[in-house]
């Protein structure tokens, strides 16, 4: 699909964007007034059309399919006439493509030999993993110890860190659960996997885990099951065991001060791009996300895979309706069926259990998505999967599961950005790329978050938060492939220590939100 988009955008008629010759809608490139003449489509608009919204290029009968990206995004709820605004008022959901065609789109993928791969400057850990940052983390096992963790991290200020050039900071990783829950079942397993993933994340050079002492999620039980042991860079405490909050804060600060010179001895060295695990996320999407930022990120993922690295797509509800594009690329039927099993679990089990209005929730984009021109979840999903590029799907993971494969992969996560990215980081993602059309400002420690703007207007309006302007594609100043190269180069640069906009703004301390799916007791 990327090649089709690339060919259509460059040299386009200035008022609207046609993505495929078979589409029966085009997208407004700016706010259009009534009777705007779109010459190449031989039509005039019948209503005012907001930027990013769709215009019918022919009469579409009630019940007829609405086609964009050469894929069905919905059906007409009533007669839509040529030049009409096509949106939620006249568009309904269509049946999904159920022909998964497992592995029929697989192709030979070029992977460069290590001697030819791009490199970056990273922190090589003793277990062979590579960090892009060197933080000391203070992790709470339960919300009851969250404030103590924050107080410890805040006590070590920038003035004290000035002598430790190789330490990126002290960060508190706190959350809202850990007790009042059953210690069995999927919710419990995912919480354990998430905390375990952060505890072994290569962007932490040192770690302090703190519990209250009586919670369900016991520190000493995690230590036994995960084989944690105290060391110069890994320590565990409980508030009840130490004797209260003040004593625990003092002890935590003492332990971190002892860690600092040890963690500071870890320095950057040249590492191949194959050591990058890139988490792929979109949030605050608009109609341009699927035309610019998402396919450009996909082009960067193709380059990363060519260099032996890993790109991991997420957000199970936001591939709904487009999963057939991924199953065609699965390296075998087993991988493809694992992806389908998560889709079925989501629609038939998870939403049934937790949501009364599951169909409405699952089929309806957010208010911001709709304001940006996205009408159905099918339309959003078709644009979202473009983040994954064009290479083969080599593996599929459960939430927070350790990402081991090299190449393009997928992780089962919710669409909520903070929870989705928490799972990706727990799985080992040491970099995040986040595409946005409306202006999401997501930052997350310990992994740098690179923000990719889908359009020029938003990039300039929120320039202090956006890292890359993919809107240059719409302006004809760049192509999807050249923008992909720019994104790939930026990933390497920031992985080597340059700061992303969210890091420059000091963001990312409150974005640890594990997927909570247990009853609170």
C-alpha positions as a printed NumPy array, in Angstrom:
array([[  0.   ,   0.   ,   0.   ],
       [  2.936,   2.349,   0.667],
       [  4.009,   2.412,  -2.975],
       [  0.467,   3.329,  -4.043],
       [  0.294,   6.205,  -1.559],
       [  3.727,   7.438,  -2.59 ],
       [  2.751,   7.552,  -6.243],
       [ -0.493,   9.397,  -5.583],
       [  0.749,  12.105,  -3.216],
       [  3.667,  13.453,  -5.207],
       [  2.459,  15.953,  -7.8  ],
       [ -1.122,  15.755,  -6.575],
       [ -3.899,  18.244,  -7.364],
       [ -3.705,  20.765,  -4.519],
       [ -7.251,  20.566,  -3.144],
       [ -7.659,  16.816,  -2.537],
       [ -5.679,  13.611,  -2.213],
       [ -6.573,  10.425,  -4.098],
       [ -4.845,   7.359,  -2.644],
       [ -5.875,   4.706,  -5.179],
       [ -7.589,   4.667,  -8.547],
       [-10.287,   2.316,  -7.194],
       [-11.257,   4.607,  -4.3  ],
       [-14.633,   6.331,  -4.409],
       [-13.567,   9.057,  -1.974],
       [-10.733,  11.594,  -1.86 ],
       [ -9.401,  13.552,   1.108],
       [ -9.494,  17.33 ,   1.471],
       [ -6.022,  18.81 ,   1.725],
       [ -7.324,  21.97 ,   3.436],
       [-10.65 ,  23.39 ,   4.604],
       [-12.856,  23.597,   1.509],
       [-15.865,  25.858,   1.039],
       [-19.088,  24.934,  -0.737],
       [-18.673,  24.676,  -4.531],
       [-14.914,  24.205,  -4.373],
       [-13.927,  22.812,  -7.765],
       [-11.725,  19.722,  -7.62 ],
       [-10.639,  19.666, -11.228],
       [ -8.96 ,  16.259, -11.449],
       [-12.028,  14.579,  -9.949],
       [-14.442,  16.59 , -12.092],
       [-16.613,  17.544,  -9.117],
       [-17.628,  20.454,  -6.91 ],
       [-18.133,  20.126,  -3.168],
       [-21.748,  20.155,  -2.007],
       [-20.936,  21.148,   1.578],
       [-18.061,  22.663,   3.489],
       [-15.386,  19.997,   3.905],
       [-12.978,  20.203,   6.873],
       [ -9.294,  19.503,   6.274],
       [ -8.623,  15.761,   6.278],
       [-12.228,  14.772,   5.639],
       [-13.524,  12.702,   2.737],
       [-15.425,  13.747,  -0.396],
       [-17.457,  11.355,  -2.572],
       [-16.106,  11.16 ,  -6.125],
       [-19.236,   9.487,  -7.489],
       [-22.753,   8.651,  -6.304],
       [-22.676,   5.915,  -3.642],
       [-25.975,   4.105,  -3.121],
       [-27.338,   3.192,   0.312],
       [-25.624,  -0.018,   1.438],
       [-22.814,   0.362,  -1.108],
       [-19.212,   0.051,   0.018],
       [-17.063,   3.128,   0.632],
       [-13.504,   2.496,  -0.547],
       [-10.259,   4.187,   0.528],
       [ -6.684,   2.791,   0.282],
       [ -8.317,   0.345,  -2.184],
       [ -9.981,  -1.233,   0.875],
       [-13.487,  -1.021,   2.276],
       [-13.769,   1.434,   5.177],
       [-17.565,   1.411,   5.561],
       [-20.935,   1.402,   3.834],
       [-23.266,   4.248,   2.919],
       [-26.145,   4.616,   5.394],
       [-28.048,   6.596,   2.752],
       [-27.477,   7.877,  -0.76 ],
       [-24.235,   9.845,  -0.941],
       [-23.965,  12.083,  -3.968],
       [-20.814,  13.101,  -5.823],
       [-19.208,  16.053,  -3.995],
       [-20.844,  15.188,  -0.654],
       [-19.007,  15.172,   2.655],
       [-18.473,  11.503,   3.634],
       [-18.317,  11.034,   7.401],
       [-20.099,   9.613,  10.441],
       [-23.475,  11.126,   9.465],
       [-23.744,   8.993,   6.325],
       [-21.238,   6.135,   6.843],
       [-21.697,   2.888,   8.778],
       [-19.487,  -0.089,   9.578],
       [-18.88 ,  -2.73 ,   6.935],
       [-18.132,  -6.417,   7.295],
       [-14.439,  -7.111,   7.872],
       [-12.312,  -8.985,   5.378],
       [-12.308, -12.542,   6.76 ],
       [ -9.945, -13.981,   4.125],
       [ -6.666, -14.121,   6.038],
       [ -4.614, -15.67 ,   3.189],
       [ -1.946, -16.814,   5.66 ],
       [  1.607, -16.155,   4.433],
       [  0.562, -15.554,   0.815],
       [  2.27 , -12.162,   0.829],
       [  5.572, -13.361,   2.321],
       [  8.672, -12.34 ,   0.435],
       [ 12.42 , -12.673,   0.623],
       [ 13.736, -10.044,   3.049],
       [ 17.21 ,  -8.583,   2.687],
       [ 19.166,  -8.344,   5.946],
       [ 22.582,  -6.723,   5.791],
       [ 25.599,  -8.543,   7.207],
       [ 26.662,  -7.095,  10.56 ],
       [ 29.728,  -5.429,   9.06 ],
       [ 27.481,  -3.298,   6.827],
       [ 24.821,  -2.381,   9.374],
       [ 24.183,   1.112,  10.672],
       [ 25.395,   1.713,  14.222],
       [ 24.587,   3.782,  17.292],
       [ 26.228,   4.433,  20.65 ],
       [ 24.5  ,   2.347,  23.325],
       [ 25.027,   0.804,  26.759],
       [ 26.019,  -2.852,  26.334],
       [ 24.803,  -4.777,  29.415],
       [ 26.338,  -7.923,  30.877],
       [ 23.442, -10.053,  29.549],
       [ 24.126,  -8.879,  25.976],
       [ 21.156,  -6.511,  25.747],
       [ 21.73 ,  -2.879,  24.815],
       [ 20.253,   0.204,  26.439],
       [ 19.72 ,   3.566,  24.795],
       [ 19.631,   5.267,  28.211],
       [ 21.277,   4.647,  31.59 ],
       [ 18.678,   5.387,  34.26 ],
       [ 18.413,   4.279,  37.869],
       [ 14.815,   3.161,  38.438],
       [ 12.812,   3.154,  41.663],
       [  9.922,   0.734,  41.075],
       [  6.898,   0.274,  43.328],
       [  5.438,  -3.213,  43.647],
       [  2.146,  -1.664,  44.761],
       [  0.531,   1.767,  44.802],
       [  1.008,   1.864,  48.592],
       [  4.742,   2.434,  48.053],
       [  4.365,   4.809,  45.09 ],
       [  4.797,   8.084,  46.975],
       [  7.876,   6.772,  48.777],
       [  9.386,   5.84 ,  45.402],
       [  8.665,   9.321,  44.044],
       [ 10.172,  10.992,  47.122],
       [ 13.375,   8.96 ,  46.767],
       [ 13.725,   9.819,  43.059],
       [ 13.043,  13.518,  43.719],
       [ 15.6  ,  13.678,  46.532],
       [ 18.492,  13.126,  44.103],
       [ 18.341,  16.359,  42.095],
       [ 20.198,  17.489,  38.983],
       [ 22.858,  19.248,  41.043],
       [ 23.824,  15.952,  42.658],
       [ 23.889,  14.181,  39.288],
       [ 26.231,  16.689,  37.656],
       [ 29.273,  14.558,  38.525],
       [ 27.766,  11.433,  36.947],
       [ 27.825,  12.134,  33.211],
       [ 26.82 ,   8.615,  32.181],
       [ 23.68 ,   8.533,  34.349],
       [ 20.557,   9.868,  32.619],
       [ 18.607,  10.368,  35.833],
       [ 16.653,   8.768,  38.642],
       [ 13.103,   7.83 ,  37.646],
       [ 10.236,   6.576,  39.804],
       [  8.168,   3.841,  38.12 ],
       [  4.864,   3.761,  40.01 ],
       [  1.383,   2.445,  39.289],
       [ -2.129,   2.202,  40.723],
       [ -2.476,  -1.492,  41.468],
       [ -0.608,  -4.393,  43.115],
       [ -3.155,  -5.181,  45.833],
       [ -6.905,  -5.639,  46.195],
       [ -6.644,  -8.214,  43.407],
       [ -6.469, -11.957,  42.971],
       [ -3.032, -13.525,  42.684],
       [ -4.034, -15.722,  39.768],
       [ -5.421, -15.292,  36.289],
       [ -4.447, -13.145,  33.3  ],
       [ -4.554,  -9.796,  35.116],
       [ -2.096, -11.043,  37.716],
       [  0.157, -12.653,  35.114],
       [  0.356,  -9.462,  33.054],
       [  1.197,  -7.314,  36.095],
       [  3.98 ,  -9.719,  37.057],
       [  5.29 ,  -9.792,  33.476],
       [  5.207,  -5.988,  33.239],
       [  7.154,  -5.382,  36.446],
       [  9.599,  -8.152,  35.528],
       [ 10.106,  -6.589,  32.092],
       [ 10.907,  -3.184,  33.555],
       [ 13.168,  -4.715,  36.2  ],
       [ 15.361,  -6.279,  33.505],
       [ 15.063,  -3.469,  30.954],
       [ 18.438,  -2.525,  29.434],
       [ 17.728,   1.217,  29.83 ],
       [ 18.109,   0.754,  33.597],
       [ 21.676,   0.582,  34.853],
       [ 20.483,   0.307,  38.442],
       [ 17.213,  -0.534,  40.179],
       [ 15.516,  -0.245,  43.558],
       [ 12.229,  -2.159,  44.073],
       [ 10.043,  -1.048,  46.984],
       [  6.901,  -2.612,  48.423],
       [  4.75 ,  -1.927,  51.462],
       [  5.06 ,  -5.424,  52.887],
       [  1.524,  -6.795,  53.172],
       [  0.327,  -6.363,  49.576],
       [ -0.793,  -9.119,  47.224],
       [  2.123,  -8.391,  44.878],
       [  4.876,  -9.281,  47.356],
       [  8.434,  -8.16 ,  46.642],
       [ 10.04 , -11.263,  48.136],
       [  7.748, -13.563,  46.135],
       [  8.672, -11.748,  42.917],
       [ 12.309, -12.077,  43.93 ],
       [ 11.909, -15.839,  44.329],
       [  9.971, -16.399,  41.105],
       [ 12.103, -14.045,  39.009],
       [ 15.417, -14.976,  40.674],
       [ 16.129, -11.417,  41.82 ],
       [ 19.113, -10.986,  44.118],
       [ 20.448,  -7.897,  45.868],
       [ 23.617,  -6.517,  44.309],
       [ 25.446,  -3.207,  43.994],
       [ 22.964,  -2.128,  41.288],
       [ 19.796,  -3.998,  42.353],
       [ 18.155,  -3.583,  45.763],
       [ 14.783,  -4.483,  47.337],
       [ 13.025,  -2.928,  50.346],
       [  9.64 ,  -2.971,  52.089],
       [  8.343,  -0.004,  54.06 ],
       [  7.061,  -2.221,  56.875],
       [ 10.35 ,  -4.092,  57.017],
       [ 12.474,  -0.906,  57.231],
       [ 10.173,   0.76 ,  59.776],
       [  8.104,   3.436,  58.029],
       [  8.142,   5.966,  55.223],
       [ 10.853,   8.335,  56.502],
       [ 13.274,   5.496,  57.239],
       [ 12.557,   3.901,  53.854],
       [ 13.131,   7.167,  51.993],
       [ 16.423,   7.693,  53.824],
       [ 17.525,   4.126,  53.147],
       [ 16.48 ,   4.333,  49.503],
       [ 18.418,   7.562,  48.99 ],
       [ 21.477,   5.988,  50.633],
       [ 21.3  ,   2.938,  48.358],
       [ 20.954,   5.046,  45.222],
       [ 23.896,   7.212,  46.216],
       [ 25.912,   4.015,  46.512],
       [ 24.694,   2.91 ,  43.077],
       [ 25.523,   6.157,  41.278],
       [ 29.312,   5.708,  40.908],
       [ 28.83 ,   2.07 ,  39.887],
       [ 26.176,   2.893,  37.26 ],
       [ 28.269,   5.835,  36.049],
       [ 31.083,   3.433,  35.128],
       [ 28.842,   2.035,  32.39 ],
       [ 29.538,   4.001,  29.23 ],
       [ 28.344,   4.037,  25.623],
       [ 30.006,   1.927,  22.962],
       [ 29.348,   1.365,  19.269],
       [ 26.509,  -1.134,  18.715],
       [ 24.794,  -2.355,  15.527],
       [ 21.26 ,  -1.17 ,  14.76 ],
       [ 20.189,  -4.794,  15.235],
       [ 20.244,  -4.071,  18.985],
       [ 17.32 ,  -1.643,  18.647],
       [ 13.818,  -2.833,  19.528],
       [ 11.476,  -0.105,  18.298],
       [  7.962,   0.148,  19.727],
       [  5.438,   1.527,  17.214],
       [  2.494,   3.594,  18.455],
       [ -0.035,   6.092,  17.117],
       [ -2.241,   8.429,  19.1  ],
       [ -4.419,  11.409,  18.345],
       [ -4.543,  10.167,  14.751],
       [ -6.091,  12.096,  11.882],
       [ -6.83 ,  11.257,   8.261],
       [ -3.277,  12.202,   7.263],
       [ -1.691,   9.762,   9.727],
       [ -2.316,   6.881,   7.326],
       [ -0.942,   8.897,   4.385],
       [  2.225,  10.432,   5.82 ],
       [  3.505,   9.643,   9.322],
       [  2.421,   5.992,   9.494],
       [  3.758,   4.845,   6.089],
       [  6.907,   6.947,   6.624],
       [  7.456,   5.183,   9.95 ],
       [  6.822,   1.924,   8.088],
       [  9.607,   2.837,   5.677],
       [ 11.903,   3.425,   8.687],
       [ 10.911,   0.027,  10.117],
       [ 11.829,  -1.596,   6.797],
       [ 15.28 ,   0.009,   7.095],
       [ 15.605,  -1.152,  10.703],
       [ 14.686,  -4.722,   9.717],
       [ 17.179,  -4.55 ,   6.839],
       [ 19.802,  -3.634,   9.443],
       [ 18.879,  -6.631,  11.599],
       [ 16.709,  -4.782,  14.134],
       [ 13.176,  -5.226,  15.452],
       [ 10.023,  -3.158,  15.022],
       [  6.976,  -4.083,  17.13 ],
       [  3.477,  -2.96 ,  16.185],
       [  0.824,  -2.937,  18.936],
       [ -2.777,  -1.885,  19.71 ],
       [ -4.918,  -4.934,  18.911],
       [ -8.205,  -2.981,  18.583],
       [ -6.538,  -0.663,  16.074],
       [ -5.64 ,  -3.4  ,  13.61 ],
       [ -9.235,  -4.67 ,  13.727],
       [-10.494,  -4.881,  10.155],
       [ -6.982,  -4.699,   8.712],
       [ -5.535,  -7.839,  10.28 ],
       [ -5.719,  -9.6  ,   6.888],
       [ -2.94 ,  -7.276,   5.689],
       [ -0.724,  -8.663,   8.461],
       [ -1.695, -12.342,   8.238],
       [ -0.734, -12.303,   4.551],
       [  2.773, -11.306,   5.675],
       [  3.066, -13.883,   8.488],
       [  6.091, -16.142,   7.995],
       [  3.905, -19.179,   8.635],
       [  0.32 , -20.082,   9.478],
       [  1.147, -20.504,  13.182],
       [  2.233, -16.87 ,  13.495],
       [ -0.774, -15.686,  11.492],
       [ -3.22 , -17.687,  13.591],
       [ -1.688, -16.349,  16.796],
       [ -2.484, -12.826,  15.597],
       [ -6.049, -13.866,  14.724],
       [ -6.437, -15.519,  18.14 ],
       [ -5.722, -12.211,  19.859],
       [ -8.287, -10.454,  17.64 ],
       [-10.879, -13.091,  18.533],
       [ -9.977, -12.939,  22.229],
       [-10.388,  -9.179,  22.143],
       [-13.791,  -9.178,  20.462],
       [-15.306, -12.371,  21.886],
       [-13.867, -12.516,  25.406],
       [-12.263,  -9.327,  26.687],
       [-14.867,  -6.806,  25.508],
       [-17.737,  -9.142,  26.416],
       [-16.387,  -9.407,  29.942],
       [-15.553,  -5.766,  30.569],
       [-17.774,  -3.631,  28.315],
       [-21.549,  -3.452,  28.084],
       [-21.495,  -1.614,  24.749],
       [-18.691,  -3.628,  23.164],
       [-19.778,  -3.124,  19.561],
       [-20.066,   0.642,  19.915],
       [-16.69 ,   0.858,  21.667],
       [-14.925,  -1.425,  19.219],
       [-16.234,   0.184,  16.06 ],
       [-16.049,   3.864,  16.955],
       [-12.886,   5.996,  16.697],
       [-12.265,   8.6  ,  19.404],
       [-13.771,  12.108,  19.166],
       [-10.363,  13.504,  18.176],
       [ -9.971,  10.876,  15.448],
       [-13.361,  11.79 ,  14.007],
       [-12.637,  15.504,  14.155],
       [ -9.471,  14.758,  12.183],
       [-11.434,  12.99 ,   9.436],
       [-11.408,   9.339,  10.495],
       [-14.899,   7.86 ,  10.231],
       [-14.728,   4.148,  11.137],
       [-12.31 ,   1.862,  12.945],
       [-11.719,   0.134,   9.587],
       [-10.398,   3.372,   8.11 ],
       [ -8.243,   4.005,  11.173],
       [ -6.864,   0.455,  11.187],
       [ -5.902,   0.54 ,   7.519],
       [ -3.775,   3.592,   8.224],
       [ -2.435,   2.258,  11.533],
       [ -0.979,  -0.977,  10.147],
       [  1.178,   1.096,   7.774],
       [  3.469,   1.778,  10.758],
       [  4.694,  -1.805,  10.433],
       [  6.235,  -1.341,   7.003],
       [  6.225,  -4.052,   4.355],
       [  8.435,  -6.882,   5.643],
       [  7.311, -10.285,   6.913],
       [  5.552, -10.688,  10.28 ],
       [  7.97 , -12.96 ,  12.129],
       [  6.341, -13.297,  15.569],
       [  3.386, -12.27 ,  17.737],
       [  3.61 , -11.631,  21.499],
       [  1.322, -11.401,  24.489],
       [  1.33 ,  -8.132,  26.42 ],
       [  4.692,  -7.472,  28.151],
       [  6.171, -10.709,  26.789],
       [  9.902, -10.603,  26.095],
       [ 10.486,  -9.643,  22.441],
       [ 13.155, -12.008,  21.136],
       [ 12.703, -12.176,  17.355],
       [ 14.509,  -9.97 ,  14.894],
       [ 12.322,  -8.347,  12.253],
       [  8.737,  -7.065,  12.216],
       [  6.633,  -8.311,  15.147],
       [  3.316,  -7.602,  16.878],
       [  2.271,  -7.353,  20.54 ],
       [ -1.259,  -7.724,  21.931],
       [ -2.003,  -4.445,  23.727],
       [ -5.001,  -2.154,  24.213],
       [ -5.26 ,   1.024,  22.153],
       [ -4.753,   3.292,  25.188],
       [ -1.338,   4.794,  24.504],
       [  0.174,   4.702,  27.99 ],
       [ -0.874,   1.109,  28.663],
       [  0.136,  -0.035,  25.188],
       [  3.609,   1.478,  25.409],
       [  4.049,   0.178,  28.966],
       [  3.652,  -3.313,  27.5  ],
       [  6.079,  -2.608,  24.661],
       [  8.751,  -1.323,  27.044],
       [  8.195,  -4.28 ,  29.372],
       [  8.783,  -6.473,  26.322],
       [ 12.167,  -4.812,  25.78 ],
       [ 11.531,  -1.855,  23.468],
       [ 14.442,   0.537,  24.01 ],
       [ 13.052,   3.172,  21.602],
       [  9.522,   4.374,  20.812],
       [  8.219,   6.094,  17.665],
       [  4.832,   7.755,  18.129],
       [  2.858,   9.108,  15.168],
       [  0.182,  11.749,  15.724],
       [ -2.073,  13.995,  13.68 ],
       [ -3.913,  15.849,  16.429],
       [ -0.874,  16.426,  18.63 ],
       [ -0.182,  13.735,  21.262],
       [  2.697,  14.776,  23.526],
       [  3.61 ,  11.363,  24.91 ],
       [  6.974,  10.913,  26.591],
       [  7.976,   7.807,  28.528],
       [ 10.906,   6.877,  30.714],
       [ 13.045,   4.867,  30.408],
       [ 12.628,   4.666,  26.586],
       [ 12.897,   7.835,  24.445],
       [  9.693,   8.697,  22.557],
       [ 10.079,  10.288,  19.109],
       [  6.965,  12.19 ,  17.984],
       [  6.128,  12.137,  14.252],
       [  3.631,  14.796,  13.104],
       [  1.342,  13.832,  10.224],
       [  0.737,  17.373,   8.966],
       [  2.624,  20.64 ,   8.68 ],
       [  0.048,  22.795,  10.488],
       [  0.105,  20.774,  13.694],
       [  3.891,  20.356,  13.576],
       [  4.412,  24.111,  13.525],
       [  1.66 ,  24.757,  16.07 ],
       [  3.202,  22.252,  18.525],
       [  6.814,  22.447,  17.42 ],
       [  8.159,  22.232,  20.971],
       [  6.71 ,  18.703,  21.267],
       [  7.102,  17.306,  17.737],
       [ 10.396,  15.753,  16.608],
       [  9.775,  15.176,  12.885],
       [  7.431,  16.827,  10.382],
       [  6.017,  14.097,   8.135],
       [  3.656,  16.732,   6.742],
       [  6.453,  17.584,   4.306],
       [  5.16 ,  14.649,   2.248],
       [  1.844,  16.467,   1.678],
       [  3.72 ,  19.626,   0.741],
       [  5.719,  17.742,  -1.895],
       [  8.946,  18.512,  -0.027],
       [  9.686,  14.874,   0.784],
       [  8.673,  11.351,  -0.182],
       [  7.607,   8.517,   2.078],
       [ 10.903,   6.712,   1.525],
       [ 13.103,   9.77 ,   2.107],
       [ 11.076,  10.602,   5.212],
       [ 11.589,   7.005,   6.345],
       [ 15.334,   7.515,   6.025],
       [ 15.087,  10.721,   8.083],
       [ 13.155,   8.878,  10.796],
       [ 15.679,   6.003,  10.807],
       [ 18.599,   8.442,  11.108],
       [ 16.802,  10.219,  13.962],
       [ 16.225,   6.92 ,  15.772],
       [ 19.964,   6.205,  15.644],
       [ 20.817,   9.734,  16.768],
       [ 18.474,   9.718,  19.756],
       [ 19.408,   6.127,  20.632],
       [ 22.983,   7.43 ,  20.849],
       [ 22.091,  10.021,  23.482],
       [ 20.598,  13.053,  21.727],
       [ 17.411,  14.084,  23.515],
       [ 13.938,  13.814,  22.064],
       [ 11.546,  16.752,  22.485],
       [  9.747,  14.975,  25.34 ],
       [ 13.082,  14.514,  27.131],
       [ 13.999,  18.158,  26.61 ],
       [ 10.632,  19.067,  28.151],
       [ 11.201,  16.756,  31.123],
       [  8.222,  14.519,  30.286],
       [  7.754,  10.809,  30.865],
       [  7.708,  10.215,  34.651],
       [  4.038,   9.23 ,  35.004],
       [  3.468,   6.95 ,  32.015],
       [  3.891,   3.523,  33.644],
       [  0.342,   2.096,  33.414],
       [  0.175,  -1.727,  33.391],
       [ -2.88 ,  -3.327,  31.762],
       [ -5.302,  -3.78 ,  34.671],
       [ -8.004,  -6.354,  34.021],
       [ -8.736,  -7.793,  37.468],
       [-11.651,  -7.024,  39.756],
       [-10.713,  -4.72 ,  42.654],
       [-11.527,  -6.52 ,  45.918]])
